[in-house]
Each structure stands twice: as C-alpha cells, then as structure tokens.
Amino acid sequence: MIRVGVIGYGTIGSRVADAVRLQPDMDLVGVAKARPDYRARLAASEGVRLFAPPGEDNSWEGSGIEVAGTTEDLIGESDVIVDATPSGRGRLNRPYYERGGRPAVFQGGEEPSIGEVSFVAQVNYDAAVGKRYVRVVSCNTTGLARLVWALEREFGVEMVIANLVRRAADPHEFKKGPIDATVLDPVSVPSHHAADLREVIPGLRVFTSAVKVPVTHAHVHMMGLRLASEVGKEDVIDVLLRERRITLVSSRHGFSSTSDVFRIGRMLGRGRGDVYENVVWADSISSDGRWIFLAQAIHQEAIVIPENIDAIRAVAGLTSGSDSMNLTDSTLNIRRGFLY
Amino acid sequence: MIRVGVIGYGTIGSRVADAVRLQPDMDLVGVAKARPDYRARLAASEGVRLFAPPGEDNSWEGSGIEVAGTTEDLIGESDVIVDATPSGRGRLNRPYYERGGRPAVFQGGEEPSIGEVSFVAQVNYDAAVGKRYVRVVSCNTTGLARLVWALEREFGVEMVIANLVRRAADPHEFKKGPIDATVLDPVSVPSHHAADLREVIPGLRVFTSAVKVPVTHAHVHMMGLRLASEVGKEDVIDVLLRERRITLVSSRHGFSSTSDVFRIGRMLGRGRGDVYENVVWADSISSDGRWIFLAQAIHQEAIVIPENIDAIRAVAGLTSGSDSMNLTDSTLNIRRGFLY
C-alpha cells in the first residue's frame, strides 16, 4: 500500500484526497490544512485525519476538530506527498519534503523546475517512474496535452493554434471577476500554456492565447491543428473515441455548452459532479486540407485528479503506466466513448 | 442632399438615424417604427419625424406622439432607404422599396442575396456605387473584413483562422442568456462568418468558429493569419496605425478587456458611447514565421454605422469612396492612431 499525505485541501487537494481513498493500493494518511473551516469539519466527520501547520495560528484549538499532528508529522507518516497548496507555495514547501526524504507530486501552478517531469499520464508516465519530484501540469495544459498527444501519436502534429476561453472563477470564488467583460489574460501572447505544453511534448510548434469570461464551470479550447498529412473528420473521431480520458459529445444529443458539461458531471454520480475527461464536440471537428479544427471543454476543478493519482504511483515506482491508468480510470468511473 | 429614410429604430436603426443627421450631405426624412415606446418618444422630442406601418395595431393613436405618415409615405419621400429591421424582415420589406423605386441598404442579418454587394466600405465601396440594393455585413464580419483586408492589401493573406468570443446579448437585452456558460454557437463549424467574409473578400481561405459568453459590451476575435511572406510585429503595427477605422490599444496603457472598450467609448463623447473602430491590442500581435496572431474587440452595436453611411452615398451614386469615408469619419469623430 502506498501511504499518501495531501498538503492543502482546496479545490485540488480535497479531490485528490477523495480519489486516493478510492484506490485499492493507496491509504490516505491524512491531509494538512491551514484553517478549521467547514471543509475541515466535513473531512473530520468522514474520518479523514487532519494535520495543521505548526505555529501559524491557534484557530484549531477550541475548534472541536481533533488534530492528528503537524504537517511534519504527516510527511513523516507518508510514502508520497501530494502538494496541492496555492500556486507558488509548493516551492516553499519542497525543502520540507526533501528533509523528510519523501517524493512529492506538485501542481501546475508551480514553475516547471519544481519537478523533474511535467506530467500528463498518457503522454509521459514512463518518464516519471521513480522520480522524486513530479509536477502535474495545469488543467488547461493537461487538456491540451491529452488531445494533441492523441493526434501526434496517430497522425503527427506540425502546428497547433489554441485559443482558450477560460472560466474566470470556480463556482465558490465569489470575489473574483469579471462579471460583464471578456478579459485578455494575458494580453501579450503567447500565453504561458504554449511553453507549458512544450514541457510535456518537447519541440511542439504551438501558439496559445487566452481570454477569461464570466463563467464558472469549464474552460473551452478552440483549436486548429496542422497534421503531417490530410486526415478526415471521421479518422479523428475514431482516434478520440478510443482514447483514454477524452469523451466525445454532440449537439445532435443536445450538448452545446459548458452548462451541459456541468450537468453531465452531476448526472454521472461521481463525487462533486466531476468531469475528468476532455469533452470534445464531435460536430465541432472539421478538416481543411491538413488542418483539423475542433472545440473541447475542460472541467478545471477535476481534470488533473486522475493525473495526480497516476503521478503518485509513478513516483512510488510502479513501472506500468497502463496498469496505473486502468486502475485510476476504473475507480473513478472513467469510461470511453460512452457519451457519443 | 440625399434624403434618407430609416426603417426600423432598434440598435442599428436609431444609430444610423443619428449618424445621418450629422452628415452635411444628407437629410433624415424620418424613421419608421412599429411601436410608440420610450425610444419613439425620445425621437419625437428631438424633432425626428415618425412613420408607422399601416394597420399593424392602433397603439400610436392616443400615444401623444404625432405620426407623420405610413412607412410607404416615408419611402416615397426618401431618395435612399436604410432597412434596419430585425433579421429576415428585410427580405419581406424589399418589394416595397422596389415598388417605390428606391435603392436600399440592408443589414447583415439578411441573406447575402438580398443585395448586389455585401459591403464593407474600405474593401469594396466601388462595387456598390450606383447599385440598387447593398447589404452592409454583420458586426463580426465587418470587423474581420477591415482587419484582413488591411493585411491582404499590404502583405497578402493566405489563410485566416478566427475564433470569435461573442457577447451574448446587447446591454438592453435582459431576456437573453447565458448567464454562466460558454455556448458553442454554432457547434458545427465553420460558423457562418467564414462564408460571409468571402462575400466581401472572394476566394479568401478562412476558418471561423464562435462561442457566446455572458458579456454585453463587445465581441473579441482571436485570430491567426498566415501571410504570403514573413512579416514582423512592427510592420503589422505600422499598417494598422495608418488604417482607417482600426485603432490600436495596449495593455501598457491599461487596456485589457471589453470593459475598457466600453469605457473608452463613453469617454470619447460620441453619441451612445459608440466605438466605431476595430480595437486591436498591439501587444497581442505576435509572429511565428509567416503566421501573425492578434486579438481585437468589436463594439457590436456601433461598428457598422459608418458602413451604413458610406453605403447610402454609394447607392446614391457618389463615386469616390475616400471622399465618402473621409466625410463619415470626420462627422463621427473617427480618428487614426490616437489611442496608441
């Protein structure tokens, strides 16, 4: 059994903790969390052991929530750490994991240099096996990498142009804007996603730009890919139907917006209504010579969860990526081709 | 003097009527409007003569607003008609203009076949001179055509990929959605903008797709253009700075969203806070080999107003497009390069 400690219990950390508890080869040692808020209360009520950073404040005392120890205690009891703290905190935390001699999985908000590998399971699981520090890339980069890699592997990809229409805030982030604007974020292009994608797929010729808009449930990627040869729409559909963690949908079945992504997530019966798959509109796929165009949606809160689970196994030394991904997908109820 | 009658007094019609009143070579005969609502009341208070469709209802009686005559009377008194009725109504109205022997300018919501020319003044003014029926293309197509044409003329454009992030509703349209979704509109690509753009620039290789998002103030176009040769960012900036009806802005000056488009419109002191220009972010321009990438915003309520004014002169027989555009731009306070 791989004993897993999760540091940070926000959007990603809480989901990783839940997913770890579903794995037959993993034990959740506990989670480290800064404040004893309602989410800590809920975790405690479910029997999750809570660890607190030492000396930050006294808010845990008198909270009525039992604290199992310090963050350092959690590190000591774990075989693998998943750091899901806010962007940039992972860099400050890594020395503690080094001191404890524990391999760690970081998130995409950290600089690539924090890990030996920028990780997307389908693309480069092997490269992460036995590494000490692995960085799961961000939600957008994960979604781009899965899709581009499937087409690169099958057809060869010469160039990618991806325009990202990003959700501006997660549903619980009521303080964030905008509420009536499309914001170029960044204005200066390319956005960081291009360089980040090249961390996963080296040498890829890719241009990315991004806007954020007043929606909360999913990003949308509007993509053009120039392939190494002319490939028809049906060939692309065939490849994507067989591909892991990509699901095809169609407007013929009433699927036309990120609201539909949100609804299908709630209908799947998974925890939190999560959608772990790239959601690709089959009828958005079109070809013009060697160019393929398509649109996909990415549930930003959920898509990296299977990657975190696979990254745990990789740093723990499991050599078979397909074994890991098969196990992750079956425990998380990720099926192929079932919505198309 | 060109006597102009405006049929329809909504977002476009009311702006065209105002713009006509600013032209030294035009007289606004009046506007035809279906209902005596607050906008009719405001127009009447400004001395605009109102004409009503005959027999639709009796709502004008007892409204306290003087009716100058029927729509047919308006047609009879006018040299040129601008039809700004809702999409698809222009087709039903055209027989009345034919019967009255009046040339007419239609809007982009109509099928291209309603006009002899799909019109963007900078691109094809000459083709519309002396024609009977001209169609000013939609806001998005107008914005695309101005930009693509400037680069086509200077450098040659081999391919255009344009992903449109559309405002879902105008500010007054409180019944329209979405409020928290990105909607693929359409899902099946290319969107109609590609074919519409080819009506203006025949033979152009262009792919377009579009989403709509919960914003009200402007569309954003995320564009990639493959040019006939390698061209640097500064060369593109030089061309666009000199181009009519395109304004460059920069995030260095704090310009990063459609909210800034809205604000600058209100600061310009024009009627209704209108922005008639394509708003191109200079720092969004980048090049990769023969590809140029950039982002622009389009104020959907305003951008076609100068085109309507020029189209009136074209069908009235004024042969010089540059004379018309110069006059339009000076009366509407459209300057070049002043925001960059």
Short mmCIF file of C-alpha atoms in Angstrom, two decimals, chain A residues 196-317:
data_model
loop_
_atom_site.label_atom_id
_atom_site.label_comp_id
_atom_site.label_asym_id
_atom_site.label_seq_id
_atom_site.Cartn_x
_atom_site.Cartn_y
_atom_site.Cartn_z
CA ASP A 196 3.98 24.64 -20.54
CA LEU A 197 2.69 22.31 -23.22
CA ARG A 198 6.20 22.04 -24.63
CA GLU A 199 7.36 20.87 -21.19
CA VAL A 200 5.11 17.85 -21.77
CA ILE A 201 5.54 17.49 -25.54
CA PRO A 202 9.01 18.86 -26.31
CA GLY A 203 9.55 20.58 -29.64
CA LEU A 204 5.87 21.09 -30.36
CA ARG A 205 5.14 24.13 -32.52
CA VAL A 206 2.25 25.68 -30.66
CA PHE A 207 0.68 29.11 -30.26
CA THR A 208 -1.76 29.78 -27.43
CA SER A 209 -3.76 32.78 -26.36
CA ALA A 210 -6.38 33.10 -23.66
CA VAL A 211 -9.30 35.21 -22.54
CA LYS A 212 -11.28 34.86 -19.35
CA VAL A 213 -15.04 35.25 -19.29
CA PRO A 214 -17.76 35.38 -16.61
CA VAL A 215 -18.47 31.65 -16.39
CA THR A 216 -17.57 29.17 -13.67
CA HIS A 217 -17.98 25.62 -14.92
CA ALA A 218 -15.41 24.88 -17.61
CA HIS A 219 -12.79 26.20 -19.97
CA VAL A 220 -13.36 25.99 -23.72
CA HIS A 221 -10.49 25.46 -26.15
CA MET A 222 -10.94 26.47 -29.78
CA MET A 223 -8.20 24.68 -31.62
CA GLY A 224 -6.61 24.34 -35.02
CA LEU A 225 -4.01 21.63 -35.66
CA ARG A 226 -1.99 21.19 -38.83
CA LEU A 227 -1.28 17.49 -39.23
CA ALA A 228 1.52 15.79 -41.12
CA SER A 229 -0.96 14.63 -43.76
CA GLU A 230 -4.58 15.11 -44.77
CA VAL A 231 -6.85 13.39 -42.28
CA GLY A 232 -10.63 13.29 -42.39
CA LYS A 233 -13.04 14.16 -39.63
CA GLU A 234 -14.08 10.53 -39.20
CA ASP A 235 -10.48 9.43 -38.70
CA VAL A 236 -10.10 11.97 -35.92
CA ILE A 237 -13.34 10.81 -34.33
CA ASP A 238 -12.13 7.19 -34.46
CA VAL A 239 -8.92 8.07 -32.67
CA LEU A 240 -10.62 10.15 -30.00
CA LEU A 241 -13.30 7.54 -29.35
CA ARG A 242 -10.60 5.03 -28.49
CA GLU A 243 -8.50 7.48 -26.49
CA ARG A 244 -8.43 7.34 -22.72
CA ARG A 245 -9.82 10.33 -20.76
CA ILE A 246 -11.33 12.02 -23.79
CA THR A 247 -15.05 11.85 -24.34
CA LEU A 248 -16.88 12.87 -27.49
CA VAL A 249 -20.24 14.63 -27.33
CA SER A 250 -22.54 16.01 -29.96
CA SER A 251 -25.01 18.82 -30.41
CA ARG A 252 -27.26 16.20 -32.01
CA HIS A 253 -27.70 14.90 -28.47
CA GLY A 254 -28.27 18.36 -27.06
CA PHE A 255 -24.73 19.05 -25.91
CA SER A 256 -23.73 22.60 -26.81
CA SER A 257 -22.30 24.47 -23.83
CA THR A 258 -20.30 24.35 -20.62
CA SER A 259 -23.64 24.12 -18.80
CA ASP A 260 -24.00 20.70 -20.40
CA VAL A 261 -20.56 19.74 -19.10
CA PHE A 262 -21.71 20.73 -15.63
CA ARG A 263 -24.96 18.82 -15.95
CA ILE A 264 -23.41 15.64 -17.28
CA GLY A 265 -20.93 15.76 -14.41
CA ARG A 266 -23.74 15.84 -11.89
CA MET A 267 -25.55 13.02 -13.70
CA LEU A 268 -22.53 10.70 -13.66
CA GLY A 269 -22.85 10.21 -9.92
CA ARG A 270 -19.17 10.92 -9.27
CA GLY A 271 -18.08 12.88 -6.25
CA ARG A 272 -18.62 16.63 -6.65
CA GLY A 273 -20.05 16.21 -10.16
CA ASP A 274 -16.55 15.95 -11.54
CA VAL A 275 -15.75 15.52 -15.22
CA TYR A 276 -12.27 14.06 -15.54
CA GLU A 277 -12.34 13.77 -19.32
CA ASN A 278 -11.65 16.26 -22.10
CA VAL A 279 -15.10 16.91 -23.56
CA VAL A 280 -14.69 17.18 -27.34
CA TRP A 281 -17.59 18.17 -29.55
CA ALA A 282 -17.60 15.68 -32.42
CA ASP A 283 -19.55 18.04 -34.63
CA SER A 284 -17.03 20.79 -33.99
CA ILE A 285 -14.40 18.72 -35.76
CA SER A 286 -13.74 19.80 -39.31
CA SER A 287 -10.87 19.50 -41.72
CA ASP A 288 -9.44 21.77 -44.40
CA GLY A 289 -6.51 20.18 -46.15
CA ARG A 290 -4.06 19.22 -43.42
CA TRP A 291 -5.77 21.43 -40.88
CA ILE A 292 -8.13 20.00 -38.29
CA PHE A 293 -10.33 22.29 -36.21
CA LEU A 294 -12.24 21.37 -33.06
CA ALA A 295 -13.53 22.63 -29.72
CA GLN A 296 -13.28 20.98 -26.33
CA ALA A 297 -14.32 21.78 -22.77
CA ILE A 298 -12.22 21.17 -19.69
CA HIS A 299 -13.64 20.91 -16.16
CA GLN A 300 -10.92 22.87 -14.45
CA GLU A 301 -11.56 21.53 -10.96
CA ALA A 302 -11.40 17.86 -11.90
CA ILE A 303 -9.28 17.10 -14.94
CA VAL A 304 -5.94 16.79 -13.13
CA ILE A 305 -7.24 14.38 -10.47
CA PRO A 306 -6.51 11.18 -12.42
CA GLU A 307 -3.08 12.61 -13.27
CA ASN A 308 -2.32 13.15 -9.58
CA ILE A 309 -3.28 9.54 -8.80
CA ASP A 310 -1.08 8.21 -11.59
CA ALA A 311 1.77 10.51 -10.57
CA ILE A 312 1.61 9.05 -7.06
CA ARG A 313 2.11 5.55 -8.48
CA ALA A 314 4.89 6.70 -10.78
CA VAL A 315 6.98 8.27 -8.03
CA ALA A 316 6.20 5.23 -5.84
CA GLY A 317 7.85 3.14 -8.54
#
